[in-house]
Short mmCIF file of C-alpha atoms in Angstrom, two decimals:
data_model
loop_
_atom_site.label_atom_id
_atom_site.label_comp_id
_atom_site.label_asym_id
_atom_site.label_seq_id
_atom_site.Cartn_x
_atom_site.Cartn_y
_atom_site.Cartn_z
CA MET A 1 98.83 -12.80 14.88
CA SER A 2 96.04 -14.86 13.40
CA ALA A 3 95.92 -15.27 9.63
CA ALA A 4 92.38 -13.90 9.78
CA ALA A 5 93.43 -10.71 11.68
CA LEU A 6 92.01 -7.47 10.38
CA LEU A 7 93.03 -3.83 10.41
CA ALA A 8 90.79 -0.97 11.55
CA VAL A 9 91.33 2.48 10.02
CA VAL A 10 90.07 5.46 11.97
CA VAL A 11 89.57 8.72 10.03
CA LEU A 12 88.68 11.73 12.11
CA HIS A 13 86.50 14.30 10.25
CA HIS A 14 86.24 17.77 11.63
CA ARG A 15 86.07 20.01 8.50
CA GLY A 16 86.97 19.76 4.90
CA TRP A 17 84.64 17.11 3.44
CA ASP A 18 86.54 17.06 0.16
CA ASP A 19 89.69 16.02 2.01
CA THR A 20 87.79 13.30 3.97
CA ARG A 21 86.10 12.00 0.80
CA ALA A 22 89.53 11.77 -0.92
CA CYS A 23 90.93 9.76 1.97
CA LEU A 24 87.92 7.42 2.11
CA GLU A 25 88.05 6.84 -1.65
CA THR A 26 91.64 5.78 -1.58
CA LEU A 27 90.88 3.41 1.26
CA ALA A 28 88.12 1.91 -0.78
CA ARG A 29 90.67 1.17 -3.47
CA GLN A 30 92.96 -0.84 -1.25
CA ARG A 31 94.11 -4.16 -2.71
CA ASP A 32 93.46 -5.73 0.71
CA ALA A 33 90.17 -3.96 1.34
CA ASP A 34 88.55 -7.22 2.59
CA ALA A 35 90.93 -7.15 5.58
CA MET A 36 90.08 -3.52 6.45
CA ARG A 37 87.35 -1.95 8.55
CA VAL A 38 86.85 1.80 8.25
CA ILE A 39 85.60 3.98 11.11
CA LEU A 40 84.74 7.59 10.28
CA VAL A 41 84.47 9.62 13.46
CA ASP A 42 82.45 12.74 12.77
CA ASN A 43 83.66 15.69 14.91
CA SER A 44 82.15 18.26 12.63
CA GLY A 45 79.38 19.45 14.93
CA GLY A 46 76.43 18.48 12.72
CA GLY A 47 75.85 19.66 9.26
CA ASP A 48 75.57 17.34 6.27
CA THR A 49 78.54 15.03 6.85
CA GLU A 50 76.38 11.96 7.31
CA ALA A 51 74.40 12.67 4.14
CA ARG A 52 77.51 13.30 2.15
CA ALA A 53 79.20 10.15 3.46
CA ALA A 54 76.08 8.10 2.61
CA ALA A 55 75.90 9.51 -0.92
CA TRP A 56 79.56 8.85 -1.56
CA LEU A 57 79.40 5.27 -0.27
CA ALA A 58 76.30 4.58 -2.39
CA GLY A 59 78.28 5.84 -5.45
CA GLU A 60 75.85 8.81 -5.99
CA SER A 61 78.42 11.57 -5.63
CA GLY A 62 80.84 10.39 -8.32
CA ALA A 63 84.57 9.88 -8.05
CA THR A 64 86.86 12.77 -8.60
CA VAL A 65 90.00 11.81 -6.65
CA THR A 66 93.13 11.09 -8.58
CA SER A 67 96.56 9.90 -7.36
CA PRO A 68 99.08 12.62 -6.47
CA SER A 69 101.79 10.49 -8.12
CA THR A 70 99.74 9.74 -11.32
CA PRO A 71 97.33 12.65 -11.66
CA HIS A 72 96.02 11.58 -15.10
CA VAL A 73 94.82 8.18 -13.98
CA PRO A 74 91.08 8.34 -13.31
CA ALA A 75 89.85 7.17 -9.85
CA HIS A 76 87.75 4.08 -9.31
CA GLY A 77 84.16 4.51 -8.20
CA ALA A 78 83.00 4.35 -4.59
CA PRO A 79 82.11 0.88 -3.25
CA SER A 80 78.47 -0.23 -3.02
CA HIS A 81 78.00 -0.54 0.78
CA ARG A 82 76.18 1.32 3.55
CA TRP A 83 77.41 2.97 6.68
CA THR A 84 76.59 1.55 10.07
CA VAL A 85 75.80 4.72 12.03
CA LEU A 86 76.44 4.94 15.78
CA ASP A 87 76.47 7.64 18.42
CA GLU A 88 79.49 8.05 20.60
CA ARG A 89 77.56 6.84 23.56
CA ASP A 90 77.07 3.48 21.76
CA VAL A 91 80.86 2.88 21.71
CA PRO A 92 82.28 0.69 24.53
CA ALA A 93 84.15 2.61 27.16
CA GLY A 94 87.83 2.09 27.96
CA VAL A 95 90.24 -0.50 26.59
CA THR A 96 87.84 -3.38 26.09
CA PRO A 97 89.30 -6.77 27.19
CA LEU A 98 89.06 -9.56 24.69
CA ALA A 99 86.99 -11.55 27.18
CA ASP A 100 84.15 -9.01 27.04
CA ALA A 101 81.30 -9.35 24.57
CA ALA A 102 82.65 -9.21 21.10
CA ARG A 103 81.36 -6.54 18.80
CA PRO A 104 82.31 -7.30 15.20
CA LEU A 105 82.94 -4.17 13.13
CA ALA A 106 80.96 -3.43 9.99
CA ARG A 107 82.95 -2.69 6.83
CA TRP A 108 82.06 0.99 7.09
CA THR A 109 81.06 2.66 10.42
CA LEU A 110 80.27 6.30 10.97
CA VAL A 111 80.23 7.50 14.59
CA ARG A 112 78.60 10.78 15.58
CA ALA A 113 80.91 12.21 18.18
CA VAL A 114 81.35 15.28 20.46
CA ASN A 115 84.35 17.31 19.36
CA ARG A 116 86.84 17.24 22.26
CA GLY A 117 89.91 17.17 20.07
CA PHE A 118 92.21 14.80 18.20
CA GLY A 119 93.06 12.42 21.01
CA ALA A 120 89.44 12.05 22.20
CA GLY A 121 88.12 11.59 18.67
CA MET A 122 90.68 9.00 17.76
CA ASN A 123 89.93 7.17 21.06
CA VAL A 124 86.34 6.88 19.99
CA GLY A 125 87.43 4.90 17.02
CA LEU A 126 90.05 2.97 18.90
CA ARG A 127 87.55 1.87 21.58
CA LEU A 128 85.15 0.67 18.92
CA ALA A 129 87.96 -1.26 17.10
CA LEU A 130 89.22 -2.83 20.38
CA ALA A 131 85.80 -4.38 21.00
CA ASP A 132 86.26 -6.64 17.94
CA PRO A 133 88.76 -9.41 18.78
CA ALA A 134 89.44 -9.99 15.01
CA ILE A 135 91.06 -6.60 14.74
CA ALA A 136 94.77 -6.78 15.36
CA ALA A 137 95.59 -3.07 15.03
CA THR A 138 94.18 0.37 14.30
CA TRP A 139 95.49 2.87 11.82
CA LEU A 140 94.92 6.42 12.91
CA LEU A 141 94.84 8.45 9.69
CA ASN A 142 94.49 12.18 9.16
CA ASN A 143 91.49 13.03 6.96
CA ASP A 144 93.77 15.15 4.68
CA THR A 145 95.64 12.17 3.33
CA TRP A 146 95.64 10.05 0.19
CA VAL A 147 96.62 6.40 0.65
CA ASP A 148 98.60 4.15 -1.72
CA ALA A 149 96.67 1.07 -2.78
CA GLY A 150 99.06 -1.35 -1.12
CA ALA A 151 99.25 0.36 2.26
CA VAL A 152 96.83 -1.89 4.14
CA GLY A 153 98.65 -5.01 2.94
CA ALA A 154 101.96 -3.60 4.01
CA ILE A 155 100.69 -2.82 7.49
CA LEU A 156 99.21 -6.33 7.90
CA ALA A 157 102.57 -7.82 6.91
CA ALA A 158 104.41 -5.73 9.44
CA LEU A 159 102.01 -6.80 12.17
CA ALA A 160 102.77 -10.46 11.47
CA ARG A 161 106.50 -9.97 11.04
CA ASP A 162 107.49 -7.53 13.86
CA THR A 163 105.77 -8.93 16.90
CA ASP A 164 107.74 -6.80 19.37
CA VAL A 165 106.69 -3.54 17.69
CA GLY A 166 103.72 -1.79 19.22
CA GLN A 167 103.42 1.15 16.84
CA TRP A 168 104.55 2.29 13.40
CA GLY A 169 104.73 5.49 11.40
CA THR A 170 104.28 5.03 7.68
CA GLN A 171 106.11 6.78 4.89
CA VAL A 172 104.43 10.18 4.29
CA ARG A 173 104.94 12.35 1.26
CA TRP A 174 103.79 15.89 0.48
CA TRP A 175 100.37 16.08 -1.23
CA ASP A 176 101.43 18.91 -3.50
CA ARG A 177 104.91 17.53 -4.13
CA PRO A 178 104.22 13.84 -4.51
CA ALA A 179 107.84 12.78 -5.09
CA VAL A 180 109.11 14.57 -1.96
CA VAL A 181 109.04 13.03 1.52
CA GLN A 182 107.41 14.73 4.44
CA ALA A 183 108.49 12.08 6.90
CA ASP A 184 109.92 8.53 6.63
CA GLY A 185 107.59 7.56 9.44
CA GLY A 186 109.58 8.74 12.43
CA CYS A 187 110.40 11.96 14.23
CA ASP A 188 113.22 13.04 16.55
CA TYR A 189 112.45 15.01 19.70
CA PHE A 190 114.94 17.31 21.41
CA PRO A 191 113.92 17.64 25.09
CA TRP A 192 116.13 20.66 25.89
CA THR A 193 114.34 22.80 23.34
CA ALA A 194 111.05 20.88 23.25
CA ARG A 195 111.17 20.72 19.46
CA GLY A 196 110.71 17.90 17.03
CA ARG A 197 112.10 17.10 13.55
CA ARG A 198 110.67 14.81 10.92
CA HIS A 199 113.04 12.23 9.50
CA GLY A 200 113.64 12.65 5.77
CA ASP A 201 111.61 15.84 5.31
CA GLY A 202 112.29 17.36 1.92
CA ARG A 203 114.08 14.38 0.38
CA ALA A 204 113.19 13.71 -3.18
CA VAL A 205 112.17 10.16 -4.16
CA THR A 206 114.07 8.88 -7.16
CA ALA A 207 113.49 5.96 -9.49
CA ALA A 208 116.36 4.16 -7.86
CA ASP A 209 114.65 4.45 -4.45
CA GLY A 210 111.56 2.59 -5.52
CA ALA A 211 108.62 2.62 -3.13
CA ARG A 212 110.60 1.86 -0.01
CA LEU A 213 112.98 4.86 -0.09
CA THR A 214 114.59 3.95 3.23
CA PRO A 215 114.71 0.65 5.08
CA ALA A 216 112.41 0.06 8.02
CA ARG A 217 114.05 0.95 11.32
CA ARG A 218 113.33 1.20 14.99
CA ILE A 219 112.62 4.65 16.40
CA PRO A 220 114.61 5.23 19.59
CA TRP A 221 113.16 7.24 22.50
CA PRO A 222 112.62 10.16 22.66
CA GLY A 223 111.67 9.85 19.02
CA HIS A 224 108.14 8.81 17.97
CA PRO A 225 106.07 7.95 14.89
CA TYR A 226 104.68 10.65 12.76
CA GLY A 227 101.08 11.06 13.81
CA ALA A 228 99.50 11.89 10.42
CA SER A 229 99.65 8.21 9.65
CA TRP A 230 100.08 6.12 12.77
CA VAL A 231 99.45 2.48 13.39
CA LEU A 232 98.86 1.01 16.88
CA ARG A 233 98.93 -2.67 17.67
CA HIS A 234 95.97 -3.56 19.94
CA ALA A 235 98.07 -5.65 22.33
CA ALA A 236 100.17 -2.52 22.96
CA VAL A 237 97.10 -0.35 23.42
CA ARG A 238 95.79 -2.76 26.06
CA ASP A 239 99.12 -2.55 27.81
CA THR A 240 99.52 1.22 27.56
CA GLY A 241 96.07 2.68 27.41
CA LEU A 242 94.34 5.06 25.03
CA LEU A 243 95.66 8.33 23.69
CA SER A 244 95.97 11.32 25.95
CA GLU A 245 92.94 13.65 25.87
CA ALA A 246 94.70 16.44 27.72
CA ALA A 247 94.41 18.88 24.85
CA LEU A 248 92.61 19.32 21.51
CA VAL A 249 95.69 18.72 19.27
CA TYR A 250 99.43 18.00 19.30
CA GLY A 251 101.69 15.83 21.40
CA GLU A 252 99.60 12.65 21.50
CA GLU A 253 102.25 10.51 19.71
CA LEU A 254 105.07 11.52 22.00
CA ASP A 255 102.91 11.09 25.09
CA TRP A 256 101.81 7.63 24.10
CA THR A 257 105.32 6.57 23.07
CA GLY A 258 106.63 7.68 26.40
CA ARG A 259 104.14 5.47 28.20
CA ALA A 260 104.54 2.52 25.85
CA ARG A 261 108.34 2.41 25.52
CA ALA A 262 108.99 0.10 28.50
CA ARG A 263 107.27 -2.81 26.76
CA TRP A 264 106.96 -2.04 23.05
CA HIS A 265 109.20 -0.79 20.33
CA ALA A 266 108.30 1.92 17.80
CA ALA A 267 109.29 1.56 14.14
CA THR A 268 108.91 3.00 10.66
CA LEU A 269 106.95 1.33 7.89
CA PRO A 270 108.28 2.58 4.53
CA ASP A 271 106.27 0.03 2.51
CA ALA A 272 103.02 1.90 3.39
CA ILE A 273 102.87 5.22 1.54
CA VAL A 274 100.61 8.15 2.30
CA TRP A 275 100.35 11.64 0.80
CA HIS A 276 99.51 14.38 3.34
CA ARG A 277 98.24 17.96 3.09
CA GLU A 278 99.85 19.15 6.38
CA GLY A 279 97.83 21.56 8.47
CA ALA A 280 94.58 21.41 6.44
CA THR A 281 92.51 20.86 9.58
CA ALA A 282 94.40 22.63 12.38
CA GLY A 283 95.48 25.64 10.34
CA GLY A 284 99.23 25.22 10.43
CA GLY A 285 102.17 23.95 8.42
CA ALA A 286 102.07 23.95 4.63
CA GLN A 287 98.61 25.48 4.40
CA GLY A 288 99.83 28.95 5.07
CA ALA A 289 100.63 31.08 8.13
CA LYS A 290 100.00 29.16 11.36
CA SER A 291 96.72 30.04 12.99
CA ALA A 292 96.57 31.29 16.58
CA PHE A 293 94.81 28.02 17.46
CA ALA A 294 97.63 25.87 16.00
CA ASP A 295 100.38 28.03 17.43
CA LEU A 296 99.12 28.08 20.99
CA HIS A 297 98.16 24.41 21.06
CA ALA A 298 101.54 23.44 19.69
CA ILE A 299 103.28 25.47 22.47
CA ALA A 300 100.97 23.99 25.08
CA ALA A 301 102.02 20.51 23.96
CA ARG A 302 105.65 21.44 24.41
CA VAL A 303 104.92 22.62 27.99
CA ARG A 304 102.91 19.48 28.78
CA ILE A 305 105.40 16.99 27.40
CA THR A 306 108.33 18.64 29.11
CA ARG A 307 106.68 18.68 32.48
CA ARG A 308 105.62 15.07 32.19
CA PHE A 309 108.65 13.33 30.73
CA PHE A 310 111.61 15.73 30.74
CA ALA A 311 111.35 17.79 33.91
CA PRO A 312 115.12 18.57 34.14
CA ALA A 313 114.84 20.36 30.79
CA TRP A 314 112.04 22.68 32.03
CA PRO A 315 114.24 25.75 32.83
CA THR A 316 115.77 25.69 29.35
CA VAL A 317 112.42 25.13 27.67
CA TYR A 318 110.89 27.92 29.70
CA CYS A 319 113.53 30.41 28.56
CA THR A 320 113.16 29.24 24.96
CA LEU A 321 109.41 29.87 25.09
CA VAL A 322 109.77 33.23 26.75
CA ALA A 323 112.00 34.17 23.82
CA ALA A 324 109.30 32.86 21.45
CA ALA A 325 106.77 35.09 23.17
CA LEU A 326 109.02 38.12 22.77
CA TRP A 327 109.52 37.35 19.09
CA ARG A 328 105.75 37.23 18.57
CA ALA A 329 105.32 40.50 20.38
CA VAL A 330 108.15 42.40 18.70
CA GLY A 331 109.10 40.61 15.47
CA ARG A 332 105.64 39.50 14.36
CA ARG A 333 103.64 42.25 16.11
CA GLN A 334 101.34 39.69 17.72
CA PRO A 335 101.03 40.91 21.31
CA ASP A 336 97.97 38.84 21.99
CA ARG A 337 99.77 35.65 21.13
CA ALA A 338 102.74 36.73 23.18
CA ARG A 339 100.58 37.22 26.29
CA ALA A 340 98.85 33.89 25.69
CA ILE A 341 102.23 32.06 25.56
CA LEU A 342 103.31 33.64 28.84
CA ARG A 343 99.98 32.49 30.43
CA LEU A 344 100.61 29.01 29.10
CA LEU A 345 104.03 28.85 30.77
CA HIS A 346 102.52 29.38 34.19
CA ALA A 347 99.02 27.79 33.94
CA GLY A 348 99.52 25.09 31.29
CA ASP A 349 96.45 23.81 29.40
CA ALA A 350 94.12 25.78 31.72
CA ALA A 351 95.27 28.91 29.91
CA LEU A 352 94.22 27.71 26.47
CA PRO A 353 91.20 29.36 24.91
CA ALA A 354 88.02 27.42 25.41
CA PRO A 355 87.09 25.21 22.47
CA PRO A 356 83.87 25.79 20.54
CA ALA A 357 80.78 24.56 22.35
CA ALA A 358 80.61 20.78 22.14
CA ARG A 359 77.50 19.29 20.58
CA SER A 360 75.63 16.29 21.86
CA PRO A 361 75.37 13.39 19.46
CA ALA A 362 72.17 13.45 17.51
CA PRO A 363 69.63 10.73 18.38
CA THR A 364 69.71 7.53 16.35
CA PRO A 365 66.88 7.55 13.83
#
């Protein structure tokens, strides 16, 4: 990797501007900010995201974000820059070869996009980053995250050091429990039940641990990095391809890992620390009862991944999901969800509810 290599950071905004602003502000405070290029992909369907982003970046909206680990330390102000605003149709298509016309990234870029889900939105940012030969990797970051000030530097160091690694998961801690781990960067996957498990979830960070908590390690297949904070080396993306756009959410990390594993290792990156409010966008996890949207799309991902990578496990997974449907019908009194799960088992993604009407990108002023 060249000494001048840069890191692109893609933040996908769908809803929750306060979450997105918090994420952007912690990126602005990175110690290695000069080596970072931020791409905000706006999947919000219009509204005032662009105006809010411009006001924040101009320093007009103030700075109210504080560190989860040091809540009484005031935040720094927003940087004095402007957004470069693009429409999705302005972004190069596909995995752009280095030989193609270079497109240097601006420090801050906002892309107006059509909402087709997590994979498609992140691919918009990835495609834009791949068009700049100075960018060595892209960090796909949930908008409901807060980033430690040394994270970008830790990622750049790993890129230079671990040249056979194509993807990393960073250390992720709980937003509301800042000294408790959500994931050490990696997840296990159990094909016979089509369920995953985050490494280190619930472990308390002690003073003796320091920042690292656990040593960096390789993630063996069928494990994968934790997608809330996921770094992809561009050389690996050019070998493997972009993220799957088969569904709106869930399963993209495991799908990409399954395709990349023949040539590239996956690893954890404990030196880069992120705090995460799980489920703030999709409506699942720690933010309360899982929404029907999150529930059905998570189950659809289990069906999709099993059929693609673990076909011998399908009979067992099928029985497990039938039992899940019965539990929703009887135990939770959710007959509509139960029927939807049974439809998923037979029709796959085609049985998912239609997403909200997609919008066309607004014309460039």
